[in-house]
Amino acid sequence: MKHTLTFNPQAVAIWNDKLYIPASKSPDIRVFNADPFEYQRTITVDGMKDPLDIVASDNVLYVSEYEDKLIHRIQLPEENVSNWTV
């Protein structure tokens, strides 16, 4: 399915040919194939309100939230979520 970004991402991470793009003021991370650029799925992170930045490493996504001073850790592919305050 062809997809056009209909939101303005402030952060992007790439891991294993997938783009992970958190939506501003949302608990959702949209997942796309990198090449060709196609929408795959959405990961919803319970408790995430306004992601600021995202990093990917060793099948783990780390998403920071400035206002709530939280780091969300999403283990892939299971999408298990844990978080901690900073």
PDB file of N, CA, C and O in Angstrom:
ATOM      1  N   MET A   1       0.843  -1.174   0.000  1.00  0.00           N
ATOM      2  CA  MET A   1       0.000   0.000   0.000  1.00  0.00           C
ATOM      3  C   MET A   1       0.892   1.241   0.000  1.00  0.00           C
ATOM      4  O   MET A   1       1.769   1.376   0.838  1.00  0.00           O
ATOM      5  N   LYS A   2       0.674   2.141  -0.923  1.00  0.00           N
ATOM      6  CA  LYS A   2       1.405   3.405  -0.966  1.00  0.00           C
ATOM      7  C   LYS A   2       0.920   4.282   0.178  1.00  0.00           C
ATOM      8  O   LYS A   2      -0.247   4.266   0.539  1.00  0.00           O
ATOM      9  N   HIS A   3       1.844   5.053   0.759  1.00  0.00           N
ATOM     10  CA  HIS A   3       1.475   5.893   1.886  1.00  0.00           C
ATOM     11  C   HIS A   3       2.223   7.214   1.789  1.00  0.00           C
ATOM     12  O   HIS A   3       3.395   7.246   1.443  1.00  0.00           O
ATOM     13  N   THR A   4       1.547   8.271   2.099  1.00  0.00           N
ATOM     14  CA  THR A   4       2.139   9.595   2.178  1.00  0.00           C
ATOM     15  C   THR A   4       2.034  10.050   3.615  1.00  0.00           C
ATOM     16  O   THR A   4       1.006   9.831   4.260  1.00  0.00           O
ATOM     17  N   LEU A   5       3.090  10.663   4.132  1.00  0.00           N
ATOM     18  CA  LEU A   5       3.038  11.167   5.503  1.00  0.00           C
ATOM     19  C   LEU A   5       2.019  12.284   5.583  1.00  0.00           C
ATOM     20  O   LEU A   5       2.074  13.238   4.823  1.00  0.00           O
ATOM     21  N   THR A   6       1.068  12.145   6.496  1.00  0.00           N
ATOM     22  CA  THR A   6       0.050  13.174   6.695  1.00  0.00           C
ATOM     23  C   THR A   6       0.258  13.879   8.024  1.00  0.00           C
ATOM     24  O   THR A   6      -0.626  14.542   8.518  1.00  0.00           O
ATOM     25  N   PHE A   7       1.447  13.720   8.587  1.00  0.00           N
ATOM     26  CA  PHE A   7       1.786  14.378   9.838  1.00  0.00           C
ATOM     27  C   PHE A   7       3.220  14.868   9.728  1.00  0.00           C
ATOM     28  O   PHE A   7       3.944  14.498   8.813  1.00  0.00           O
ATOM     29  N   ASN A   8       3.632  15.725  10.640  1.00  0.00           N
ATOM     30  CA  ASN A   8       4.952  16.322  10.608  1.00  0.00           C
ATOM     31  C   ASN A   8       5.821  15.669  11.682  1.00  0.00           C
ATOM     32  O   ASN A   8       5.783  16.080  12.835  1.00  0.00           O
ATOM     33  N   PRO A   9       6.599  14.640  11.327  1.00  0.00           N
ATOM     34  CA  PRO A   9       7.398  13.952  12.341  1.00  0.00           C
ATOM     35  C   PRO A   9       8.524  14.836  12.856  1.00  0.00           C
ATOM     36  O   PRO A   9       9.109  15.607  12.099  1.00  0.00           O
ATOM     37  N   GLN A  10       8.800  14.705  14.143  1.00  0.00           N
ATOM     38  CA  GLN A  10       9.932  15.435  14.707  1.00  0.00           C
ATOM     39  C   GLN A  10      11.097  14.508  14.990  1.00  0.00           C
ATOM     40  O   GLN A  10      12.174  14.958  15.354  1.00  0.00           O
ATOM     41  N   ALA A  11      10.870  13.191  14.829  1.00  0.00           N
ATOM     42  CA  ALA A  11      11.932  12.224  15.073  1.00  0.00           C
ATOM     43  C   ALA A  11      11.702  10.994  14.200  1.00  0.00           C
ATOM     44  O   ALA A  11      10.570  10.638  13.905  1.00  0.00           O
ATOM     45  N   VAL A  12      12.802  10.357  13.809  1.00  0.00           N
ATOM     46  CA  VAL A  12      12.738   9.146  12.999  1.00  0.00           C
ATOM     47  C   VAL A  12      13.885   8.240  13.418  1.00  0.00           C
ATOM     48  O   VAL A  12      14.995   8.707  13.664  1.00  0.00           O
ATOM     49  N   ALA A  13      13.611   6.942  13.514  1.00  0.00           N
ATOM     50  CA  ALA A  13      14.664   5.956  13.743  1.00  0.00           C
ATOM     51  C   ALA A  13      14.553   4.891  12.664  1.00  0.00           C
ATOM     52  O   ALA A  13      13.469   4.637  12.140  1.00  0.00           O
ATOM     53  N   ILE A  14      15.673   4.262  12.337  1.00  0.00           N
ATOM     54  CA  ILE A  14      15.653   3.178  11.365  1.00  0.00           C
ATOM     55  C   ILE A  14      16.360   1.974  11.967  1.00  0.00           C
ATOM     56  O   ILE A  14      17.386   2.109  12.647  1.00  0.00           O
ATOM     57  N   TRP A  15      15.743   0.791  11.767  1.00  0.00           N
ATOM     58  CA  TRP A  15      16.328  -0.459  12.240  1.00  0.00           C
ATOM     59  C   TRP A  15      15.833  -1.584  11.345  1.00  0.00           C
ATOM     60  O   TRP A  15      14.629  -1.704  11.101  1.00  0.00           O
ATOM     61  N   ASN A  16      16.747  -2.406  10.855  1.00  0.00           N
ATOM     62  CA  ASN A  16      16.410  -3.548   9.997  1.00  0.00           C
ATOM     63  C   ASN A  16      15.477  -3.158   8.848  1.00  0.00           C
ATOM     64  O   ASN A  16      14.447  -3.790   8.631  1.00  0.00           O
ATOM     65  N   ASP A  17      15.842  -2.109   8.141  1.00  0.00           N
ATOM     66  CA  ASP A  17      15.089  -1.640   6.962  1.00  0.00           C
ATOM     67  C   ASP A  17      13.675  -1.185   7.278  1.00  0.00           C
ATOM     68  O   ASP A  17      12.804  -1.189   6.414  1.00  0.00           O
ATOM     69  N   LYS A  18      13.414  -0.801   8.508  1.00  0.00           N
ATOM     70  CA  LYS A  18      12.121  -0.246   8.907  1.00  0.00           C
ATOM     71  C   LYS A  18      12.349   1.157   9.465  1.00  0.00           C
ATOM     72  O   LYS A  18      13.304   1.403  10.196  1.00  0.00           O
ATOM     73  N   LEU A  19      11.439   2.066   9.104  1.00  0.00           N
ATOM     74  CA  LEU A  19      11.428   3.409   9.682  1.00  0.00           C
ATOM     75  C   LEU A  19      10.404   3.429  10.802  1.00  0.00           C
ATOM     76  O   LEU A  19       9.275   2.957  10.627  1.00  0.00           O
ATOM     77  N   TYR A  20      10.779   3.983  11.942  1.00  0.00           N
ATOM     78  CA  TYR A  20       9.888   4.123  13.093  1.00  0.00           C
ATOM     79  C   TYR A  20       9.704   5.611  13.333  1.00  0.00           C
ATOM     80  O   TYR A  20      10.673   6.337  13.584  1.00  0.00           O
ATOM     81  N   ILE A  21       8.453   6.058  13.210  1.00  0.00           N
ATOM     82  CA  ILE A  21       8.166   7.493  13.270  1.00  0.00           C
ATOM     83  C   ILE A  21       7.080   7.741  14.312  1.00  0.00           C
ATOM     84  O   ILE A  21       5.908   7.411  14.088  1.00  0.00           O
ATOM     85  N   PRO A  22       7.443   8.316  15.481  1.00  0.00           N
ATOM     86  CA  PRO A  22       6.418   8.642  16.473  1.00  0.00           C
ATOM     87  C   PRO A  22       5.613   9.860  16.034  1.00  0.00           C
ATOM     88  O   PRO A  22       6.160  10.817  15.471  1.00  0.00           O
ATOM     89  N   ALA A  23       4.320   9.807  16.271  1.00  0.00           N
ATOM     90  CA  ALA A  23       3.447  10.932  15.948  1.00  0.00           C
ATOM     91  C   ALA A  23       3.414  11.890  17.131  1.00  0.00           C
ATOM     92  O   ALA A  23       3.300  11.474  18.280  1.00  0.00           O
ATOM     93  N   SER A  24       3.516  13.169  16.858  1.00  0.00           N
ATOM     94  CA  SER A  24       3.492  14.193  17.896  1.00  0.00           C
ATOM     95  C   SER A  24       2.162  14.170  18.649  1.00  0.00           C
ATOM     96  O   SER A  24       1.100  14.002  18.048  1.00  0.00           O
ATOM     97  N   LYS A  25       2.248  14.309  19.974  1.00  0.00           N
ATOM     98  CA  LYS A  25       1.070  14.354  20.843  1.00  0.00           C
ATOM     99  C   LYS A  25       0.168  13.128  20.651  1.00  0.00           C
ATOM    100  O   LYS A  25      -1.050  13.230  20.602  1.00  0.00           O
ATOM    101  N   SER A  26       0.816  11.963  20.549  1.00  0.00           N
ATOM    102  CA  SER A  26       0.093  10.722  20.294  1.00  0.00           C
ATOM    103  C   SER A  26       0.863   9.546  20.898  1.00  0.00           C
ATOM    104  O   SER A  26       2.085   9.602  21.015  1.00  0.00           O
ATOM    105  N   PRO A  27       0.173   8.466  21.243  1.00  0.00           N
ATOM    106  CA  PRO A  27       0.861   7.269  21.731  1.00  0.00           C
ATOM    107  C   PRO A  27       1.318   6.346  20.594  1.00  0.00           C
ATOM    108  O   PRO A  27       1.781   5.239  20.853  1.00  0.00           O
ATOM    109  N   ASP A  28       1.190   6.791  19.353  1.00  0.00           N
ATOM    110  CA  ASP A  28       1.442   5.923  18.201  1.00  0.00           C
ATOM    111  C   ASP A  28       2.821   6.123  17.584  1.00  0.00           C
ATOM    112  O   ASP A  28       3.297   7.246  17.441  1.00  0.00           O
ATOM    113  N   ILE A  29       3.412   4.985  17.192  1.00  0.00           N
ATOM    114  CA  ILE A  29       4.633   4.976  16.390  1.00  0.00           C
ATOM    115  C   ILE A  29       4.269   4.285  15.090  1.00  0.00           C
ATOM    116  O   ILE A  29       3.827   3.132  15.090  1.00  0.00           O
ATOM    117  N   ARG A  30       4.426   4.983  13.994  1.00  0.00           N
ATOM    118  CA  ARG A  30       4.101   4.397  12.692  1.00  0.00           C
ATOM    119  C   ARG A  30       5.336   3.700  12.141  1.00  0.00           C
ATOM    120  O   ARG A  30       6.447   4.222  12.238  1.00  0.00           O
ATOM    121  N   VAL A  31       5.138   2.530  11.554  1.00  0.00           N
ATOM    122  CA  VAL A  31       6.231   1.714  11.039  1.00  0.00           C
ATOM    123  C   VAL A  31       6.086   1.606   9.525  1.00  0.00           C
ATOM    124  O   VAL A  31       5.011   1.280   9.016  1.00  0.00           O
ATOM    125  N   PHE A  32       7.184   1.890   8.812  1.00  0.00           N
ATOM    126  CA  PHE A  32       7.213   1.861   7.357  1.00  0.00           C
ATOM    127  C   PHE A  32       8.385   1.005   6.883  1.00  0.00           C
ATOM    128  O   PHE A  32       9.421   0.955   7.553  1.00  0.00           O
ATOM    129  N   ASN A  33       8.235   0.346   5.750  1.00  0.00           N
ATOM    130  CA  ASN A  33       9.395  -0.211   5.058  1.00  0.00           C
ATOM    131  C   ASN A  33      10.219   0.966   4.570  1.00  0.00           C
ATOM    132  O   ASN A  33       9.655   1.959   4.101  1.00  0.00           O
ATOM    133  N   ALA A  34      11.533   0.842   4.631  1.00  0.00           N
ATOM    134  CA  ALA A  34      12.387   1.925   4.164  1.00  0.00           C
ATOM    135  C   ALA A  34      12.438   1.982   2.639  1.00  0.00           C
ATOM    136  O   ALA A  34      12.404   3.060   2.055  1.00  0.00           O
ATOM    137  N   ASP A  35      12.495   0.825   1.988  1.00  0.00           N
ATOM    138  CA  ASP A  35      12.584   0.804   0.534  1.00  0.00           C
ATOM    139  C   ASP A  35      11.885  -0.437   0.004  1.00  0.00           C
ATOM    140  O   ASP A  35      12.372  -1.540   0.236  1.00  0.00           O
ATOM    141  N   PRO A  36      10.757  -0.304  -0.644  1.00  0.00           N
ATOM    142  CA  PRO A  36      10.077   0.947  -0.950  1.00  0.00           C
ATOM    143  C   PRO A  36       9.363   1.492   0.286  1.00  0.00           C
ATOM    144  O   PRO A  36       9.025   0.738   1.193  1.00  0.00           O
ATOM    145  N   PHE A  37       9.151   2.784   0.291  1.00  0.00           N
ATOM    146  CA  PHE A  37       8.500   3.449   1.415  1.00  0.00           C
ATOM    147  C   PHE A  37       7.024   3.057   1.451  1.00  0.00           C
ATOM    148  O   PHE A  37       6.224   3.547   0.668  1.00  0.00           O
ATOM    149  N   GLU A  38       6.695   2.103   2.349  1.00  0.00           N
ATOM    150  CA  GLU A  38       5.319   1.627   2.462  1.00  0.00           C
ATOM    151  C   GLU A  38       4.952   1.479   3.935  1.00  0.00           C
ATOM    152  O   GLU A  38       5.739   0.960   4.732  1.00  0.00           O
ATOM    153  N   TYR A  39       3.750   1.893   4.259  1.00  0.00           N
ATOM    154  CA  TYR A  39       3.231   1.746   5.616  1.00  0.00           C
ATOM    155  C   TYR A  39       3.083   0.265   5.954  1.00  0.00           C
ATOM    156  O   TYR A  39       2.596  -0.524   5.147  1.00  0.00           O
ATOM    157  N   GLN A  40       3.494  -0.126   7.169  1.00  0.00           N
ATOM    158  CA  GLN A  40       3.383  -1.506   7.626  1.00  0.00           C
ATOM    159  C   GLN A  40       2.363  -1.675   8.743  1.00  0.00           C
ATOM    160  O   GLN A  40       1.493  -2.506   8.674  1.00  0.00           O
ATOM    161  N   ARG A  41       2.515  -0.879   9.810  1.00  0.00           N
ATOM    162  CA  ARG A  41       1.642  -1.017  10.970  1.00  0.00           C
ATOM    163  C   ARG A  41       1.862   0.162  11.908  1.00  0.00           C
ATOM    164  O   ARG A  41       2.733   0.984  11.694  1.00  0.00           O
ATOM    165  N   THR A  42       1.068   0.187  12.978  1.00  0.00           N
ATOM    166  CA  THR A  42       1.215   1.191  14.030  1.00  0.00           C
ATOM    167  C   THR A  42       1.444   0.478  15.350  1.00  0.00           C
ATOM    168  O   THR A  42       0.745  -0.478  15.673  1.00  0.00           O
ATOM    169  N   ILE A  43       2.429   0.950  16.097  1.00  0.00           N
ATOM    170  CA  ILE A  43       2.671   0.466  17.457  1.00  0.00           C
ATOM    171  C   ILE A  43       2.094   1.524  18.390  1.00  0.00           C
ATOM    172  O   ILE A  43       2.467   2.696  18.315  1.00  0.00           O
ATOM    173  N   THR A  44       1.171   1.132  19.267  1.00  0.00           N
ATOM    174  CA  THR A  44       0.607   2.052  20.250  1.00  0.00           C
ATOM    175  C   THR A  44       1.262   1.783  21.601  1.00  0.00           C
ATOM    176  O   THR A  44       1.237   0.655  22.087  1.00  0.00           O
ATOM    177  N   VAL A  45       1.850   2.818  22.192  1.00  0.00           N
ATOM    178  CA  VAL A  45       2.562   2.704  23.460  1.00  0.00           C
ATOM    179  C   VAL A  45       1.680   3.292  24.560  1.00  0.00           C
ATOM    180  O   VAL A  45       1.505   4.513  24.633  1.00  0.00           O
ATOM    181  N   ASP A  46       1.115   2.421  25.389  1.00  0.00           N
ATOM    182  CA  ASP A  46       0.262   2.882  26.490  1.00  0.00           C
ATOM    183  C   ASP A  46       1.033   3.840  27.390  1.00  0.00           C
ATOM    184  O   ASP A  46       2.171   3.569  27.769  1.00  0.00           O
ATOM    185  N   GLY A  47       0.414   4.967  27.704  1.00  0.00           N
ATOM    186  CA  GLY A  47       1.023   5.953  28.588  1.00  0.00           C
ATOM    187  C   GLY A  47       1.868   6.991  27.887  1.00  0.00           C
ATOM    188  O   GLY A  47       2.244   7.984  28.497  1.00  0.00           O
ATOM    189  N   MET A  48       2.193   6.788  26.613  1.00  0.00           N
ATOM    190  CA  MET A  48       2.982   7.778  25.886  1.00  0.00           C
ATOM    191  C   MET A  48       2.047   8.878  25.386  1.00  0.00           C
ATOM    192  O   MET A  48       1.022   8.594  24.777  1.00  0.00           O
ATOM    193  N   LYS A  49       2.413  10.139  25.674  1.00  0.00           N
ATOM    194  CA  LYS A  49       1.550  11.264  25.317  1.00  0.00           C
ATOM    195  C   LYS A  49       2.136  12.140  24.219  1.00  0.00           C
ATOM    196  O   LYS A  49       1.432  12.542  23.301  1.00  0.00           O
ATOM    197  N   ASP A  50       3.413  12.492  24.345  1.00  0.00           N
ATOM    198  CA  ASP A  50       4.015  13.432  23.406  1.00  0.00           C
ATOM    199  C   ASP A  50       5.493  13.092  23.208  1.00  0.00           C
ATOM    200  O   ASP A  50       6.368  13.691  23.833  1.00  0.00           O
ATOM    201  N   PRO A  51       5.799  12.123  22.330  1.00  0.00           N
ATOM    202  CA  PRO A  51       7.191  11.719  22.131  1.00  0.00           C
ATOM    203  C   PRO A  51       8.040  12.843  21.552  1.00  0.00           C
ATOM    204  O   PRO A  51       7.574  13.612  20.709  1.00  0.00           O
ATOM    205  N   LEU A  52       9.274  12.914  22.040  1.00  0.00           N
ATOM    206  CA  LEU A  52      10.194  13.956  21.591  1.00  0.00           C
ATOM    207  C   LEU A  52      11.238  13.393  20.632  1.00  0.00           C
ATOM    208  O   LEU A  52      11.532  13.987  19.604  1.00  0.00           O
ATOM    209  N   ASP A  53      11.792  12.223  20.970  1.00  0.00           N
ATOM    210  CA  ASP A  53      12.857  11.656  20.156  1.00  0.00           C
ATOM    211  C   ASP A  53      12.778  10.135  20.211  1.00  0.00           C
ATOM    212  O   ASP A  53      12.159   9.572  21.111  1.00  0.00           O
ATOM    213  N   ILE A  54      13.421   9.473  19.252  1.00  0.00           N
ATOM    214  CA  ILE A  54      13.409   8.016  19.178  1.00  0.00           C
ATOM    215  C   ILE A  54      14.775   7.522  18.711  1.00  0.00           C
ATOM    216  O   ILE A  54      15.415   8.169  17.882  1.00  0.00           O
ATOM    217  N   VAL A  55      15.203   6.390  19.289  1.00  0.00           N
ATOM    218  CA  VAL A  55      16.464   5.746  18.923  1.00  0.00           C
ATOM    219  C   VAL A  55      16.202   4.255  18.801  1.00  0.00           C
ATOM    220  O   VAL A  55      15.422   3.706  19.582  1.00  0.00           O
ATOM    221  N   ALA A  56      16.853   3.595  17.859  1.00  0.00           N
ATOM    222  CA  ALA A  56      16.706   2.144  17.699  1.00  0.00           C
ATOM    223  C   ALA A  56      18.065   1.477  17.822  1.00  0.00           C
ATOM    224  O   ALA A  56      19.059   1.969  17.291  1.00  0.00           O
ATOM    225  N   SER A  57      18.094   0.338  18.545  1.00  0.00           N
ATOM    226  CA  SER A  57      19.329  -0.413  18.710  1.00  0.00           C
ATOM    227  C   SER A  57      19.002  -1.835  19.136  1.00  0.00           C
ATOM    228  O   SER A  57      18.224  -2.040  20.083  1.00  0.00           O
ATOM    229  N   ASP A  58      19.580  -2.825  18.461  1.00  0.00           N
ATOM    230  CA  ASP A  58      19.429  -4.236  18.841  1.00  0.00           C
ATOM    231  C   ASP A  58      17.985  -4.634  19.109  1.00  0.00           C
ATOM    232  O   ASP A  58      17.669  -5.174  20.173  1.00  0.00           O
ATOM    233  N   ASN A  59      17.093  -4.362  18.168  1.00  0.00           N
ATOM    234  CA  ASN A  59      15.670  -4.714  18.271  1.00  0.00           C
ATOM    235  C   ASN A  59      14.960  -4.048  19.436  1.00  0.00           C
ATOM    236  O   ASN A  59      13.984  -4.587  19.970  1.00  0.00           O
ATOM    237  N   VAL A  60      15.429  -2.891  19.843  1.00  0.00           N
ATOM    238  CA  VAL A  60      14.784  -2.121  20.908  1.00  0.00           C
ATOM    239  C   VAL A  60      14.633  -0.681  20.437  1.00  0.00           C
ATOM    240  O   VAL A  60      15.561  -0.099  19.883  1.00  0.00           O
ATOM    241  N   LEU A  61      13.434  -0.121  20.663  1.00  0.00           N
ATOM    242  CA  LEU A  61      13.207   1.308  20.427  1.00  0.00           C
ATOM    243  C   LEU A  61      13.210   2.014  21.777  1.00  0.00           C
ATOM    244  O   LEU A  61      12.625   1.512  22.740  1.00  0.00           O
ATOM    245  N   TYR A  62      13.858   3.158  21.839  1.00  0.00           N
ATOM    246  CA  TYR A  62      13.824   4.017  23.027  1.00  0.00           C
ATOM    247  C   TYR A  62      13.188   5.329  22.609  1.00  0.00           C
ATOM    248  O   TYR A  62      13.668   5.982  21.675  1.00  0.00           O
ATOM    249  N   VAL A  63      12.115   5.707  23.283  1.00  0.00           N
ATOM    250  CA  VAL A  63      11.398   6.938  22.947  1.00  0.00           C
ATOM    251  C   VAL A  63      11.388   7.830  24.181  1.00  0.00           C
ATOM    252  O   VAL A  63      10.992   7.396  25.270  1.00  0.00           O
ATOM    253  N   SER A  64      11.807   9.085  24.009  1.00  0.00           N
ATOM    254  CA  SER A  64      11.833  10.011  25.139  1.00  0.00           C
ATOM    255  C   SER A  64      10.646  10.965  25.089  1.00  0.00           C
ATOM    256  O   SER A  64      10.157  11.323  24.021  1.00  0.00           O
ATOM    257  N   GLU A  65      10.199  11.330  26.289  1.00  0.00           N
ATOM    258  CA  GLU A  65       9.160  12.361  26.450  1.00  0.00           C
ATOM    259  C   GLU A  65       9.716  13.404  27.404  1.00  0.00           C
ATOM    260  O   GLU A  65      10.007  13.111  28.561  1.00  0.00           O
ATOM    261  N   TYR A  66       9.869  14.625  26.908  1.00  0.00           N
ATOM    262  CA  TYR A  66      10.479  15.688  27.697  1.00  0.00           C
ATOM    263  C   TYR A  66       9.593  16.123  28.852  1.00  0.00           C
ATOM    264  O   TYR A  66      10.023  16.172  29.998  1.00  0.00           O
ATOM    265  N   GLU A  67       8.344  16.432  28.570  1.00  0.00           N
ATOM    266  CA  GLU A  67       7.458  17.003  29.579  1.00  0.00           C
ATOM    267  C   GLU A  67       7.213  16.067  30.761  1.00  0.00           C
ATOM    268  O   GLU A  67       7.237  16.467  31.907  1.00  0.00           O
ATOM    269  N   ASP A  68       6.984  14.781  30.478  1.00  0.00           N
ATOM    270  CA  ASP A  68       6.761  13.803  31.547  1.00  0.00           C
ATOM    271  C   ASP A  68       8.062  13.182  32.047  1.00  0.00           C
ATOM    272  O   ASP A  68       8.040  12.356  32.962  1.00  0.00           O
ATOM    273  N   LYS A  69       9.180  13.554  31.428  1.00  0.00           N
ATOM    274  CA  LYS A  69      10.500  13.051  31.810  1.00  0.00           C
ATOM    275  C   LYS A  69      10.531  11.524  31.853  1.00  0.00           C
ATOM    276  O   LYS A  69      10.932  10.906  32.832  1.00  0.00           O
ATOM    277  N   LEU A  70      10.077  10.904  30.752  1.00  0.00           N
ATOM    278  CA  LEU A  70      10.007   9.450  30.639  1.00  0.00           C
ATOM    279  C   LEU A  70      10.825   8.936  29.459  1.00  0.00           C
ATOM    280  O   LEU A  70      10.970   9.628  28.453  1.00  0.00           O
ATOM    281  N   ILE A  71      11.334   7.732  29.616  1.00  0.00           N
ATOM    282  CA  ILE A  71      11.902   6.967  28.512  1.00  0.00           C
ATOM    283  C   ILE A  71      11.054   5.709  28.379  1.00  0.00           C
ATOM    284  O   ILE A  71      10.845   4.986  29.361  1.00  0.00           O
ATOM    285  N   HIS A  72      10.548   5.458  27.186  1.00  0.00           N
ATOM    286  CA  HIS A  72       9.794   4.243  26.907  1.00  0.00           C
ATOM    287  C   HIS A  72      10.722   3.290  26.147  1.00  0.00           C
ATOM    288  O   HIS A  72      11.372   3.701  25.185  1.00  0.00           O
ATOM    289  N   ARG A  73      10.771   2.041  26.584  1.00  0.00           N
ATOM    290  CA  ARG A  73      11.588   1.020  25.926  1.00  0.00           C
ATOM    291  C   ARG A  73      10.639   0.001  25.300  1.00  0.00           C
ATOM    292  O   ARG A  73       9.839  -0.621  26.000  1.00  0.00           O
ATOM    293  N   ILE A  74      10.725  -0.157  23.969  1.00  0.00           N
ATOM    294  CA  ILE A  74       9.850  -1.077  23.242  1.00  0.00           C
ATOM    295  C   ILE A  74      10.709  -2.189  22.653  1.00  0.00           C
ATOM    296  O   ILE A  74      11.532  -1.935  21.767  1.00  0.00           O
ATOM    297  N   GLN A  75      10.528  -3.402  23.158  1.00  0.00           N
ATOM    298  CA  GLN A  75      11.268  -4.564  22.660  1.00  0.00           C
ATOM    299  C   GLN A  75      10.586  -5.087  21.403  1.00  0.00           C
ATOM    300  O   GLN A  75       9.388  -5.351  21.419  1.00  0.00           O
ATOM    301  N   LEU A  76      11.340  -5.217  20.320  1.00  0.00           N
ATOM    302  CA  LEU A  76      10.804  -5.715  19.057  1.00  0.00           C
ATOM    303  C   LEU A  76      11.224  -7.167  18.862  1.00  0.00           C
ATOM    304  O   LEU A  76      12.284  -7.545  19.327  1.00  0.00           O
ATOM    305  N   PRO A  77      10.478  -8.010  18.221  1.00  0.00           N
ATOM    306  CA  PRO A  77       9.220  -7.731  17.544  1.00  0.00           C
ATOM    307  C   PRO A  77       8.005  -7.863  18.450  1.00  0.00           C
ATOM    308  O   PRO A  77       6.886  -7.594  18.030  1.00  0.00           O
ATOM    309  N   GLU A  78       8.191  -8.274  19.712  1.00  0.00           N
ATOM    310  CA  GLU A  78       7.059  -8.534  20.603  1.00  0.00           C
ATOM    311  C   GLU A  78       6.278  -7.273  20.966  1.00  0.00           C
ATOM    312  O   GLU A  78       5.130  -7.343  21.359  1.00  0.00           O
ATOM    313  N   GLU A  79       6.952  -6.117  20.900  1.00  0.00           N
ATOM    314  CA  GLU A  79       6.382  -4.819  21.267  1.00  0.00           C
ATOM    315  C   GLU A  79       6.070  -4.737  22.756  1.00  0.00           C
ATOM    316  O   GLU A  79       5.141  -4.059  23.180  1.00  0.00           O
ATOM    317  N   ASN A  80       6.873  -5.437  23.582  1.00  0.00           N
ATOM    318  CA  ASN A  80       6.767  -5.303  25.037  1.00  0.00           C
ATOM    319  C   ASN A  80       7.315  -3.952  25.447  1.00  0.00           C
ATOM    320  O   ASN A  80       8.383  -3.541  25.002  1.00  0.00           O
ATOM    321  N   VAL A  81       6.572  -3.255  26.312  1.00  0.00           N
ATOM    322  CA  VAL A  81       6.931  -1.890  26.683  1.00  0.00           C
ATOM    323  C   VAL A  81       7.248  -1.817  28.170  1.00  0.00           C
ATOM    324  O   VAL A  81       6.539  -2.383  29.006  1.00  0.00           O
ATOM    325  N   SER A  82       8.327  -1.122  28.487  1.00  0.00           N
ATOM    326  CA  SER A  82       8.632  -0.743  29.861  1.00  0.00           C
ATOM    327  C   SER A  82       9.042   0.720  29.818  1.00  0.00           C
ATOM    328  O   SER A  82       9.345   1.255  28.741  1.00  0.00           O
ATOM    329  N   ASN A  83       9.028   1.390  30.952  1.00  0.00           N
ATOM    330  CA  ASN A  83       9.463   2.795  30.955  1.00  0.00           C
ATOM    331  C   ASN A  83      10.044   3.163  32.311  1.00  0.00           C
ATOM    332  O   ASN A  83       9.866   2.452  33.285  1.00  0.00           O
ATOM    333  N   TRP A  84      10.753   4.270  32.317  1.00  0.00           N
ATOM    334  CA  TRP A  84      11.316   4.788  33.555  1.00  0.00           C
ATOM    335  C   TRP A  84      11.410   6.299  33.475  1.00  0.00           C
ATOM    336  O   TRP A  84      11.452   6.869  32.396  1.00  0.00           O
ATOM    337  N   THR A  85      11.431   6.927  34.623  1.00  0.00           N
ATOM    338  CA  THR A  85      11.549   8.391  34.677  1.00  0.00           C
ATOM    339  C   THR A  85      13.018   8.778  34.719  1.00  0.00           C
ATOM    340  O   THR A  85      13.869   8.021  35.188  1.00  0.00           O
ATOM    341  N   VAL A  86      13.283   9.962  34.239  1.00  0.00           N
ATOM    342  CA  VAL A  86      14.660  10.489  34.224  1.00  0.00           C
ATOM    343  C   VAL A  86      14.680  11.852  34.863  1.00  0.00           C
ATOM    344  O   VAL A  86      13.685  12.516  34.986  1.00  0.00           O
TER     345      VAL A  86
END
